[in-house]
mmCIF file of C-alpha atoms in Angstrom:
data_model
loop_
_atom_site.group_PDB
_atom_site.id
_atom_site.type_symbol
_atom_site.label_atom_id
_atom_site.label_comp_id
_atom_site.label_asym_id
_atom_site.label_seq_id
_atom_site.Cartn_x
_atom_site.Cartn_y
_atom_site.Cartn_z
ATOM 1 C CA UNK A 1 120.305 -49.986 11.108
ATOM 2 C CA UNK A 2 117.353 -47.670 11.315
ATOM 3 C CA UNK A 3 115.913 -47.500 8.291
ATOM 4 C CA UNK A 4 115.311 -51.178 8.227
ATOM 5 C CA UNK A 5 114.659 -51.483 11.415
ATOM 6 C CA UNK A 6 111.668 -49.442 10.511
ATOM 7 C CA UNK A 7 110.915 -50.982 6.548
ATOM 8 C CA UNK A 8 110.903 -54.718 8.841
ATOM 9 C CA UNK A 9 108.685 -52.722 11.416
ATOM 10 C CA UNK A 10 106.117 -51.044 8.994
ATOM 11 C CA UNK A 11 105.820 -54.245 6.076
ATOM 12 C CA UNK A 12 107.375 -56.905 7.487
ATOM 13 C CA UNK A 13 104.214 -59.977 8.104
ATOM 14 C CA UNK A 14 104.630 -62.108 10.555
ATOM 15 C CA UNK A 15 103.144 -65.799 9.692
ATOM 16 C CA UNK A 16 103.512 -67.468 13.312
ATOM 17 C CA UNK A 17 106.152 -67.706 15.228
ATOM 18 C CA UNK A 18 109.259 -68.687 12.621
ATOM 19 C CA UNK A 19 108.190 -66.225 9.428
ATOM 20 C CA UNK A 20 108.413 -63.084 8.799
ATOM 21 C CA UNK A 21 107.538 -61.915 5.158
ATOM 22 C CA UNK A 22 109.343 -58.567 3.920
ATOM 23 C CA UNK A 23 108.489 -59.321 0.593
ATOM 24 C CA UNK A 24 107.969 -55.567 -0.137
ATOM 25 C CA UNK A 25 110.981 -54.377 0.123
ATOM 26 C CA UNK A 26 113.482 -57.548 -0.006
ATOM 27 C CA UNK A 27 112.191 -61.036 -0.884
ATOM 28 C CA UNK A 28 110.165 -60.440 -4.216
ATOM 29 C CA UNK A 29 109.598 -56.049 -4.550
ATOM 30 C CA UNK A 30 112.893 -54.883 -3.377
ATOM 31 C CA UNK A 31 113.516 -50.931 -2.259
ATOM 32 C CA UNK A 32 116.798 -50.172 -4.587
ATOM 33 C CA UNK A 33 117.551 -47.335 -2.267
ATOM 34 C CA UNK A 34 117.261 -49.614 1.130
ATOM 35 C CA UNK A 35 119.378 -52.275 -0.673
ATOM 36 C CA UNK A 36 122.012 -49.867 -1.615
ATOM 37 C CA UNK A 37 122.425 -48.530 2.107
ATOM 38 C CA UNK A 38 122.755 -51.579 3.410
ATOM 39 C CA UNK A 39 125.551 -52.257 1.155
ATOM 40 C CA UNK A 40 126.993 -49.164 2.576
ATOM 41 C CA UNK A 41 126.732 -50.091 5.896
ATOM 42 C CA UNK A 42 128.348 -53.537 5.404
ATOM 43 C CA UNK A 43 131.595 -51.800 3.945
ATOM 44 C CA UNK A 44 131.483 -49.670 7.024
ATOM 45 C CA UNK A 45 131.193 -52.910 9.533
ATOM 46 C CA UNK A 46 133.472 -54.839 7.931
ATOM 47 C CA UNK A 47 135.936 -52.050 7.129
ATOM 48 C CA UNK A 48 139.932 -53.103 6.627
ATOM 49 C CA UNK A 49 139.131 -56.894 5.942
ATOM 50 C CA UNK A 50 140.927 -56.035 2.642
ATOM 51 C CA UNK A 51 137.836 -58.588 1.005
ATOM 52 C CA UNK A 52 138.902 -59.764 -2.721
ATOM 53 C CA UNK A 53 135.368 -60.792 -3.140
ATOM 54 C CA UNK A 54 131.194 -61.080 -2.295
ATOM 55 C CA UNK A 55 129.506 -64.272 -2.355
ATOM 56 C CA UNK A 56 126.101 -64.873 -1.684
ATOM 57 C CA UNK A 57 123.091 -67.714 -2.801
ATOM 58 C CA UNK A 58 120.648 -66.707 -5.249
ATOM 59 C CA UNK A 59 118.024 -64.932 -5.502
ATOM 60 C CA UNK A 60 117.252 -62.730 -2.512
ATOM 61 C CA UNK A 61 120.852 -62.466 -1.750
ATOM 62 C CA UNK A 62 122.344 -60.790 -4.720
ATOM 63 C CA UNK A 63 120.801 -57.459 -4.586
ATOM 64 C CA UNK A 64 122.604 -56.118 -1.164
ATOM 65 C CA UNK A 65 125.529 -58.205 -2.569
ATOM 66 C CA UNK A 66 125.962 -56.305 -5.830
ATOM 67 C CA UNK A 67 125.477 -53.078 -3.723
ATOM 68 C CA UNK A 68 128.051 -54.191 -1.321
ATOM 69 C CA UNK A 69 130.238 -54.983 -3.942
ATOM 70 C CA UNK A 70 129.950 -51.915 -6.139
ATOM 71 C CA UNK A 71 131.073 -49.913 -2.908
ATOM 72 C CA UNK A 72 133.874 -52.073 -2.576
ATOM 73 C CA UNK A 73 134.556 -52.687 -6.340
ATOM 74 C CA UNK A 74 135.471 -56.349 -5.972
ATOM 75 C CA UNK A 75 133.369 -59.262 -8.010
ATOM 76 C CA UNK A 76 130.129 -61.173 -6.617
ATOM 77 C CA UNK A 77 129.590 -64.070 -7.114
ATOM 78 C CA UNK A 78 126.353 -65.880 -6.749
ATOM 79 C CA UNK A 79 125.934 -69.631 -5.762
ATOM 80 C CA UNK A 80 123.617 -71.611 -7.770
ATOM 81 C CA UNK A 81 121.105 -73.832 -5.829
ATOM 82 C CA UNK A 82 120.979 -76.850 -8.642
ATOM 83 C CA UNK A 83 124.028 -77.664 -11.505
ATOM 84 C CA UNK A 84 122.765 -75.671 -14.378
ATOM 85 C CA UNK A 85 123.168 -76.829 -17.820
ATOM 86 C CA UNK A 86 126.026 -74.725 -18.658
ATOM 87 C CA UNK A 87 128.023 -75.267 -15.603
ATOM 88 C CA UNK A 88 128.644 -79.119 -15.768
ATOM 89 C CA UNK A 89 132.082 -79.368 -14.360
ATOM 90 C CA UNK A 90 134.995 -77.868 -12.459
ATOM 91 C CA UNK A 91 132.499 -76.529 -9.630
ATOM 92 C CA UNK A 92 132.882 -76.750 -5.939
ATOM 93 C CA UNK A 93 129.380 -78.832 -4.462
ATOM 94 C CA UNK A 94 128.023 -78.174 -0.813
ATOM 95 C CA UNK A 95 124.694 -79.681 0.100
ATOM 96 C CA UNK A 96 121.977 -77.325 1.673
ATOM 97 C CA UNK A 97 119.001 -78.142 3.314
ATOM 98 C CA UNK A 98 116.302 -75.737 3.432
ATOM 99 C CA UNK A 99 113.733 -75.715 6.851
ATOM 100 C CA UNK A 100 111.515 -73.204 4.756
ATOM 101 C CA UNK A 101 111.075 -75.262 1.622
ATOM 102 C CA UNK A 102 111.736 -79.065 3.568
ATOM 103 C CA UNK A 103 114.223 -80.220 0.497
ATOM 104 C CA UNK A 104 117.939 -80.393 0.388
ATOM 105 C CA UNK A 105 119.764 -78.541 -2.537
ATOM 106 C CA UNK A 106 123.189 -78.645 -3.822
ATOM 107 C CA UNK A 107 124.775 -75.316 -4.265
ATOM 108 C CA UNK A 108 127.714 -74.721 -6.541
ATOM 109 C CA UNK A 109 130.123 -71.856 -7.327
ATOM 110 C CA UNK A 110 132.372 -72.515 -10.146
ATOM 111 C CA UNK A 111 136.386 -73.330 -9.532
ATOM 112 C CA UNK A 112 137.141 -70.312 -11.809
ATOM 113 C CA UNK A 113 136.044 -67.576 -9.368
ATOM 114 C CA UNK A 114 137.748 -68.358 -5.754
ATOM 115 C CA UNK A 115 140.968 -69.154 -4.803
ATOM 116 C CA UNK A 116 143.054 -69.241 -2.169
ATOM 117 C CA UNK A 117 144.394 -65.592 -1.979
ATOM 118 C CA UNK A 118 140.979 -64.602 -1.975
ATOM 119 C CA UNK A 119 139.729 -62.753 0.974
ATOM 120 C CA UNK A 120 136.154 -63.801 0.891
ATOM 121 C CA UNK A 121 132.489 -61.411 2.694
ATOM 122 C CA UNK A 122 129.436 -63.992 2.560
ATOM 123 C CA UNK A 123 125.918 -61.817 2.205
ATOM 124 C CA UNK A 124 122.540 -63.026 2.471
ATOM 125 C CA UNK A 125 119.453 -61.914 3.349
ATOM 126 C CA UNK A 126 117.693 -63.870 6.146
ATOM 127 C CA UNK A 127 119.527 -66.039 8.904
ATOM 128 C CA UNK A 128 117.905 -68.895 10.504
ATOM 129 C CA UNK A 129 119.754 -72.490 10.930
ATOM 130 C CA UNK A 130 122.233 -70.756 9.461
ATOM 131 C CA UNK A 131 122.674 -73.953 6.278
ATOM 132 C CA UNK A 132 123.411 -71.563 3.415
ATOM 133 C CA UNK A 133 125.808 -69.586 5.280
ATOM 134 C CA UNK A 134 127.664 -72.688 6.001
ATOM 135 C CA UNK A 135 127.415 -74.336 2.695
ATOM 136 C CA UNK A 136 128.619 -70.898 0.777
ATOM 137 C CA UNK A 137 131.860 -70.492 4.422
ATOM 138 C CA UNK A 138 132.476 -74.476 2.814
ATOM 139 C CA UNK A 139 132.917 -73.790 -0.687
ATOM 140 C CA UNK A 140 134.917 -70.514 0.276
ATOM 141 C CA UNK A 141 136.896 -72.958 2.460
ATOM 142 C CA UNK A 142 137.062 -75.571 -0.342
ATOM 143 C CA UNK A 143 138.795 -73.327 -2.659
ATOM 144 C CA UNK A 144 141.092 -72.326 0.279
ATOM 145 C CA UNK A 145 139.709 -68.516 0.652
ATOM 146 C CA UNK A 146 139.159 -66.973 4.024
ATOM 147 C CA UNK A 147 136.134 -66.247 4.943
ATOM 148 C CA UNK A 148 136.414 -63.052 6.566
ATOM 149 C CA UNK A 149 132.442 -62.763 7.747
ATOM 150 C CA UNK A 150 128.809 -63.210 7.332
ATOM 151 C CA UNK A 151 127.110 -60.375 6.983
ATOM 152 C CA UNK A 152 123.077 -61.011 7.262
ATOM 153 C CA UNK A 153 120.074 -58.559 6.363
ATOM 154 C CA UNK A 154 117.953 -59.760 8.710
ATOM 155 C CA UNK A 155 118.891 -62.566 11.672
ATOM 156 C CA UNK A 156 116.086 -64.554 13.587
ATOM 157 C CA UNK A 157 118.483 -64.516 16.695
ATOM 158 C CA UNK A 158 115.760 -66.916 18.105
ATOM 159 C CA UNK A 159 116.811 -69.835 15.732
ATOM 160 C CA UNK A 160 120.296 -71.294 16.091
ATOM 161 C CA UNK A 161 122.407 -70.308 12.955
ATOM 162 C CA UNK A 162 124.090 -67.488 14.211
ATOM 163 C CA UNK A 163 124.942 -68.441 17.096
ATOM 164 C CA UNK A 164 126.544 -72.048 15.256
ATOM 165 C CA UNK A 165 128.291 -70.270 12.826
ATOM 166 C CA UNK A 166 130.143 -68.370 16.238
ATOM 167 C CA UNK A 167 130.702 -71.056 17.437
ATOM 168 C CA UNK A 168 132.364 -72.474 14.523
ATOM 169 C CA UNK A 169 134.690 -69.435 14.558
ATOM 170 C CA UNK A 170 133.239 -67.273 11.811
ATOM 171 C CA UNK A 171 132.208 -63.224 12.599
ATOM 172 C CA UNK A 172 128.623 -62.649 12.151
ATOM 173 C CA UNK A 173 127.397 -58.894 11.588
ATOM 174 C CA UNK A 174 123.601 -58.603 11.560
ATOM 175 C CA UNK A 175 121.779 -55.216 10.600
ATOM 176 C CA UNK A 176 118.981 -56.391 12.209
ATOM 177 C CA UNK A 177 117.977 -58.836 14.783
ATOM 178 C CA UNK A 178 115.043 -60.438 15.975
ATOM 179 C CA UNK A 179 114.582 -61.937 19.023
ATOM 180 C CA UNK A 180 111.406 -62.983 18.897
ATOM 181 C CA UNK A 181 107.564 -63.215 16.352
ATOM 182 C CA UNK A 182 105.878 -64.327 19.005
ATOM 183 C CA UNK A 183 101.886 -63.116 19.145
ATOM 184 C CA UNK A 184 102.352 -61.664 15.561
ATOM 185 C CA UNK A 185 104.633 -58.889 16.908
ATOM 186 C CA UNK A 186 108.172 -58.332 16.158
ATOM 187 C CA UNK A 187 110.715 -58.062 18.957
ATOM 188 C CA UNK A 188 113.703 -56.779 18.185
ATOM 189 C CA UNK A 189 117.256 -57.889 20.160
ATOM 190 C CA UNK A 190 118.057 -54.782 22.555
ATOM 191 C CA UNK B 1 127.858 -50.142 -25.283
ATOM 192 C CA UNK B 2 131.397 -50.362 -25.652
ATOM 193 C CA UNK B 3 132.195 -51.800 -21.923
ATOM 194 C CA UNK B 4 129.848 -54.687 -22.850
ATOM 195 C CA UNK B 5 130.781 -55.748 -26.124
ATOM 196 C CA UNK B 6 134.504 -56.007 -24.813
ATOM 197 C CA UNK B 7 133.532 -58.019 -22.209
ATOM 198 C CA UNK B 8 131.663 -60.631 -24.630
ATOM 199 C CA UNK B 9 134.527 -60.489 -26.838
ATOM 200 C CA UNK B 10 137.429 -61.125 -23.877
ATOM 201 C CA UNK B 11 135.169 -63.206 -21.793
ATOM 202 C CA UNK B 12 132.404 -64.675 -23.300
ATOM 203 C CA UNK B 13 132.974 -68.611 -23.768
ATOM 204 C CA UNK B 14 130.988 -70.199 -27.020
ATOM 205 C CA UNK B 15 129.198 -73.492 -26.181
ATOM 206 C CA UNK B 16 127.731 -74.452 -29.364
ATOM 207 C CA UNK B 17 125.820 -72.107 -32.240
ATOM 208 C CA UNK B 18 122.874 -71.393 -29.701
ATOM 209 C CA UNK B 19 124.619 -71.242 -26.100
ATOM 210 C CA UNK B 20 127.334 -67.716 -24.837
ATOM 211 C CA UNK B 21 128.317 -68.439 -21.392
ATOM 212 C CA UNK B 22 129.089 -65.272 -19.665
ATOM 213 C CA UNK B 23 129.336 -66.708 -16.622
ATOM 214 C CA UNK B 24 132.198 -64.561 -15.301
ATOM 215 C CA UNK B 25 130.482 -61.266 -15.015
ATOM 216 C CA UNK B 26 126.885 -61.709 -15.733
ATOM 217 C CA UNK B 27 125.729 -65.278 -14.918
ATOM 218 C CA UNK B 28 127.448 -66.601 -11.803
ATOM 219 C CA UNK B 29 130.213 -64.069 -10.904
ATOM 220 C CA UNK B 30 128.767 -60.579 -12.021
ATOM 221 C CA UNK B 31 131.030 -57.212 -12.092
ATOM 222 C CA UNK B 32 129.230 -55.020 -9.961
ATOM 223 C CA UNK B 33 130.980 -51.649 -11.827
ATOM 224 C CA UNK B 34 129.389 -53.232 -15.260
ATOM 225 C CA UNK B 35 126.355 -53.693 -13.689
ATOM 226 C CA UNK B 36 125.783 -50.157 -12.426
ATOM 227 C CA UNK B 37 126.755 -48.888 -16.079
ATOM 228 C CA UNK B 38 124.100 -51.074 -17.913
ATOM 229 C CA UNK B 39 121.534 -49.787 -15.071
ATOM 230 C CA UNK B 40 122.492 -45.849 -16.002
ATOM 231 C CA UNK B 41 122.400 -47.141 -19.945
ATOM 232 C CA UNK B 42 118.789 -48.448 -19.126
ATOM 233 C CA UNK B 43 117.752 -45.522 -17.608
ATOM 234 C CA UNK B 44 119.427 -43.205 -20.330
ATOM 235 C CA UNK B 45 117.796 -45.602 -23.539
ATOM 236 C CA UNK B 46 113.972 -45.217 -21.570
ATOM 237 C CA UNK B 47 114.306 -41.879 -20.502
ATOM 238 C CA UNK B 48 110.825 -40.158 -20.101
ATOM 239 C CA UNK B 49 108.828 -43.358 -19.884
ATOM 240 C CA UNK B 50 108.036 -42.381 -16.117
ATOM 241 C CA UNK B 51 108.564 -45.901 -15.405
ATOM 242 C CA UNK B 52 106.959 -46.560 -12.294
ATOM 243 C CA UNK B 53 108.501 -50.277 -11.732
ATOM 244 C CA UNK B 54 111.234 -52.166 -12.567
ATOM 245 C CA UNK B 55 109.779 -55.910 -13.461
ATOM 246 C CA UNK B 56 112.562 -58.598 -13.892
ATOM 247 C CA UNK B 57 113.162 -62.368 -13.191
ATOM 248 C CA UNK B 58 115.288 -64.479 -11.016
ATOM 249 C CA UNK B 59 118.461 -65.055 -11.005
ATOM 250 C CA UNK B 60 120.579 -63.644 -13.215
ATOM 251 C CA UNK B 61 118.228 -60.134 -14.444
ATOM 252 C CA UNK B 62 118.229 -59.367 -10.822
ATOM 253 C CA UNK B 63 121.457 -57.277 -10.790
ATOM 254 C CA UNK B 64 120.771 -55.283 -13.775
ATOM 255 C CA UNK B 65 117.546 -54.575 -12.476
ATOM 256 C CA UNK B 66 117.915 -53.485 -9.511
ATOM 257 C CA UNK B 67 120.684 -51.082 -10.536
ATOM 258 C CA UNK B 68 118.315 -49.518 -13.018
ATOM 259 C CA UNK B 69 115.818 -49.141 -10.163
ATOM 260 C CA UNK B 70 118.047 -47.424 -7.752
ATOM 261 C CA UNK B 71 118.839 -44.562 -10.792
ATOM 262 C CA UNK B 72 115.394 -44.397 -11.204
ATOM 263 C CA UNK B 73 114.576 -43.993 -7.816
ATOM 264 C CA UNK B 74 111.386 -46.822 -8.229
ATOM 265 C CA UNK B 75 110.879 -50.163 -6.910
ATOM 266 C CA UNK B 76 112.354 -53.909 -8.422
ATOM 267 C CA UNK B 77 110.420 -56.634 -8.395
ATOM 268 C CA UNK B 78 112.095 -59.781 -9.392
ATOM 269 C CA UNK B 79 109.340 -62.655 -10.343
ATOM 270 C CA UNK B 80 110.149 -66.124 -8.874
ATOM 271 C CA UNK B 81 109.996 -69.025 -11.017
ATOM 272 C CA UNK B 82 108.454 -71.357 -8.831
ATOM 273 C CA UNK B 83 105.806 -70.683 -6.058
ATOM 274 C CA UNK B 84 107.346 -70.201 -2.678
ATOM 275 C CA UNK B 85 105.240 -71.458 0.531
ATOM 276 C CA UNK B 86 104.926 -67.492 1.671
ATOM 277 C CA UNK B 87 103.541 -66.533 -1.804
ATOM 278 C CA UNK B 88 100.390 -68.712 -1.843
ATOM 279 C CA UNK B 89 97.849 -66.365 -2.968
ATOM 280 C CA UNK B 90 96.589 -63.349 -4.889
ATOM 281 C CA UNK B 91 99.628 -64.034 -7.408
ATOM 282 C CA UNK B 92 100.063 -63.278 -10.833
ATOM 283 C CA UNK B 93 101.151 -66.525 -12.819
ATOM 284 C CA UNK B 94 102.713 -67.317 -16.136
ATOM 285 C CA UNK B 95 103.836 -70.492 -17.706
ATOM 286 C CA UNK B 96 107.291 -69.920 -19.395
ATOM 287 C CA UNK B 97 109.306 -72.666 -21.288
ATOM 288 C CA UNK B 98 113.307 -72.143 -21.211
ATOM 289 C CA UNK B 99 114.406 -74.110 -24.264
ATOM 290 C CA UNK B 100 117.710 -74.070 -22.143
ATOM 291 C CA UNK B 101 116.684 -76.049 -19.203
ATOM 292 C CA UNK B 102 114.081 -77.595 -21.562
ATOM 293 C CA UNK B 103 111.429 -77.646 -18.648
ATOM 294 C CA UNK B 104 108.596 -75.090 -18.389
ATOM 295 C CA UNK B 105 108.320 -73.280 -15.095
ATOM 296 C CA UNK B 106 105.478 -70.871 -13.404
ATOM 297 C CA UNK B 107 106.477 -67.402 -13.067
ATOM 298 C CA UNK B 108 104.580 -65.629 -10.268
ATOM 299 C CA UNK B 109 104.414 -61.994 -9.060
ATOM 300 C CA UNK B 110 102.228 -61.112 -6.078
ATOM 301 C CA UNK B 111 99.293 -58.828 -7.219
ATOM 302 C CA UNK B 112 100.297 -56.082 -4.068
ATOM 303 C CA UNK B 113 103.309 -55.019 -6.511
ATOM 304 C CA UNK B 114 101.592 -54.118 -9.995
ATOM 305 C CA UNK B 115 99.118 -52.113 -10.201
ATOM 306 C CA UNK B 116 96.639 -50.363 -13.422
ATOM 307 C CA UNK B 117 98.941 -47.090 -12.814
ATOM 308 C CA UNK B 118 102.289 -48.947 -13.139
ATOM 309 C CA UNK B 119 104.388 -47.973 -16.246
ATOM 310 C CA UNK B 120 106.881 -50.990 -16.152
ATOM 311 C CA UNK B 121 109.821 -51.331 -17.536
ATOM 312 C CA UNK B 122 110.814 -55.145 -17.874
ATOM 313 C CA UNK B 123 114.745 -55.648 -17.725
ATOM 314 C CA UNK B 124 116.387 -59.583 -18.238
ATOM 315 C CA UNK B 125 120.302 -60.734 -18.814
ATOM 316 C CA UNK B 126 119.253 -62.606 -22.178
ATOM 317 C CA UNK B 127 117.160 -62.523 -25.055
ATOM 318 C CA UNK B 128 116.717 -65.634 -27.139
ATOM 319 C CA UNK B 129 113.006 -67.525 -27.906
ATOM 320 C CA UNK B 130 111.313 -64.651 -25.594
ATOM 321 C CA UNK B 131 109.833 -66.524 -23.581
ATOM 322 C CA UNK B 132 110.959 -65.125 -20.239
ATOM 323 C CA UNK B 133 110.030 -61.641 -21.441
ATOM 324 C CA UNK B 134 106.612 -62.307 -22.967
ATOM 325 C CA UNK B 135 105.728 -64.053 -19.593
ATOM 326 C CA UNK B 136 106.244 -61.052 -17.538
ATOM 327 C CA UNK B 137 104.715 -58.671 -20.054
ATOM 328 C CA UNK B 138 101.528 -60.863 -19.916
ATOM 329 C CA UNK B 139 101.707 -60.542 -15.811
ATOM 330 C CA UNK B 140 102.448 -56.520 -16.008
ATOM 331 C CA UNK B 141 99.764 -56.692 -18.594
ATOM 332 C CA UNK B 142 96.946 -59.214 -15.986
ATOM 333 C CA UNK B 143 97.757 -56.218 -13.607
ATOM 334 C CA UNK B 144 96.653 -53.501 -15.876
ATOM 335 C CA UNK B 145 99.970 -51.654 -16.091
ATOM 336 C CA UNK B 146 101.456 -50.849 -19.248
ATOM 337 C CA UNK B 147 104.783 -52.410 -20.534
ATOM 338 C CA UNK B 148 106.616 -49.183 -21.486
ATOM 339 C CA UNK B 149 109.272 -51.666 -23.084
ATOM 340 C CA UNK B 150 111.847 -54.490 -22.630
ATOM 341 C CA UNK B 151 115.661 -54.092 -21.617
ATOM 342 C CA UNK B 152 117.773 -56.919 -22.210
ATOM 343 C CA UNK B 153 121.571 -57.138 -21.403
ATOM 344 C CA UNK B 154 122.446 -59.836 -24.123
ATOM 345 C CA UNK B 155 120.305 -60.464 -27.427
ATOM 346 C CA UNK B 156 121.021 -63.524 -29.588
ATOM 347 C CA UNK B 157 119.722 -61.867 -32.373
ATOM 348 C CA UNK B 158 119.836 -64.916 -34.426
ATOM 349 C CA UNK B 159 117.268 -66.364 -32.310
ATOM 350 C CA UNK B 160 113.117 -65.614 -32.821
ATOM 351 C CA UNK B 161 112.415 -63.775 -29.551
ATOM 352 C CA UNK B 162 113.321 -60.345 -30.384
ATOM 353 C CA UNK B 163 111.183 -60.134 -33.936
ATOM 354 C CA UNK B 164 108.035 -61.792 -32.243
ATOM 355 C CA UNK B 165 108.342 -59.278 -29.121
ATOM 356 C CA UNK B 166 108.191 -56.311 -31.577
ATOM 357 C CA UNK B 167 106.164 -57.827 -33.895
ATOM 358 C CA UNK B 168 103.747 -58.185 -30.898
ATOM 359 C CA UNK B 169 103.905 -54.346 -30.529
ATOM 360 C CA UNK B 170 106.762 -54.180 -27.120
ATOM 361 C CA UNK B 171 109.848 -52.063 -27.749
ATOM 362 C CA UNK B 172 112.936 -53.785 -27.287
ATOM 363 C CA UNK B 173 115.847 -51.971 -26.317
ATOM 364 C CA UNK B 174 119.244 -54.619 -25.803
ATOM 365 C CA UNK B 175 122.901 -53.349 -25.131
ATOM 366 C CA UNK B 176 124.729 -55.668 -27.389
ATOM 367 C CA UNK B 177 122.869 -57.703 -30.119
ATOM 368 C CA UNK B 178 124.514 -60.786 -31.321
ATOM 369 C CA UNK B 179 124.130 -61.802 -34.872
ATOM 370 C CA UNK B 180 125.786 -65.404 -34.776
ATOM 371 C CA UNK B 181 127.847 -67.408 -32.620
ATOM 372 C CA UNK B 182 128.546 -69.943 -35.529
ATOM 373 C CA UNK B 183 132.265 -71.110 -36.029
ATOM 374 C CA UNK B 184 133.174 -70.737 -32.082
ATOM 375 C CA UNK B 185 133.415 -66.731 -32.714
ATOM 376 C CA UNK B 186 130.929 -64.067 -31.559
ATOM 377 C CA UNK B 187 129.421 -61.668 -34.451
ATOM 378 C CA UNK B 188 127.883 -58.926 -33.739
ATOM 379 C CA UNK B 189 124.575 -56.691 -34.897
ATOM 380 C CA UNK B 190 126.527 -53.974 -37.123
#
């Protein structure tokens, strides 16, 4: 995806060789227009999965979530990394542990909103070990959904999680990837 | 807004006199058509503000926000509530109590993303105490910008925060205002 190729190119800072900061366009300020065309371009890729519904891990997910759903006009759903007051029960639990942050966090989705006829598109923004994308495929799986793909903003191809969550048997559909942050530069995968 | 109030009304659970959990299209699942309405409904109720910034906070005003960004055509930020480990410095902080979670949190926004020239609109899911609100008026305000007014999705009108935000001179501007939620049934602002 060119566009973000470019935004990732132009603002993206890289802080040694595991972080890069886009935090102008998609971690903290977010570009409305970017988010919706990437939304458009994950309907295109995964285009006849006949997905019931979006679920992604707040908070820098839910923007290209909502954008991907209002294309599609099916639901998104956010998970929730700790039990918040008002959700106390009937909730499906998956533990998450975070490299960025060093602390493990459960994330919960609510019984209510997935079920097994539904035909479920994880989003999130960065992939790395790949943990929240397997905690939110679990709770999908949990409710007895199918989990029809994992589509990522931005993958660090040079950390494990996508290539685990292949192996695991899940589709993966990146709009960009980065092979390496090595000497402050970003290299893209060809 | 007519869309809205049904949605309260058909959907809208009542936990208590103080507490509407929404949680199936604005608070955990969200309904990305709704959300794209209440952006255009924004954008319509603060027309000629040249708003120059959408301010907002995580999790739940980050939907709402960004869809009145992208009809505006100007940047989101969302403010995090706690400080990340790749937002160390030249931030903008707040303290803000939620009477919900009964536990007060920093609110941070970095100081590359509001400037003296930035005519902000600030946009949240609920308005109760005001806490959330008045916290990210004070950052717009540390930053120079002006607050050109406050956008809220839900107001418990029963509750202070609207009155002391206008009594404090801020425009307040919420889709559906909620005049009690006594008796398990939702009232509304006639």
């Amino acid at each position: 995806m060119k566009l973000l190729k470019e935004k990732v190119m132009n603002e993206g800072i890289v802080l040694g060789e595991q972080v890069l900061k886009v935090d102008s366009f998609l971690n903290h300020q977010m570009d409305p227009m970017l988010m919706s065309e990437i939304g458009s371009e994950f309907v295109r890729r995964f285009a006849g999965e006949e997905i019931t519904k979006i679920l992604t891990i707040e908070s820098s997910g839910i923007a290209p979530a909502i954008m991907t759903a209002l294309e599609l006009r099916v639901p998104m759903i956010f998970a929730r990394k700790n039990k918040s007051l008002t959700l106390r029960e009937d909730i499906f639990v998956e533990k998450v542990y975070s490299f960025t942050k060093r602390e493990t966090n459960e994330i919960t989705v609510s019984k209510k909103f997935l079920g097994a006829n539904d035909r479920v598109l994880i989003i999130d923004d960065f992939l790395a070990n790949g943990e929240a994308a397997f905690g939110l495929a679990r709770i999908a799986e949990q409710a007895g959904a199918s989990v029809v793909g994992i589509g990522i903003v931005i993958e660090k191809s040079f950390q494990p999680g996508a290539k685990l969550l292949q192996e695991a048997g899940y589709r993966v559909d990146s709009l960009v990837r980065i092979a390496s942050l090595d000497n402050g530069t970003v290299t893209f995968v060809e």
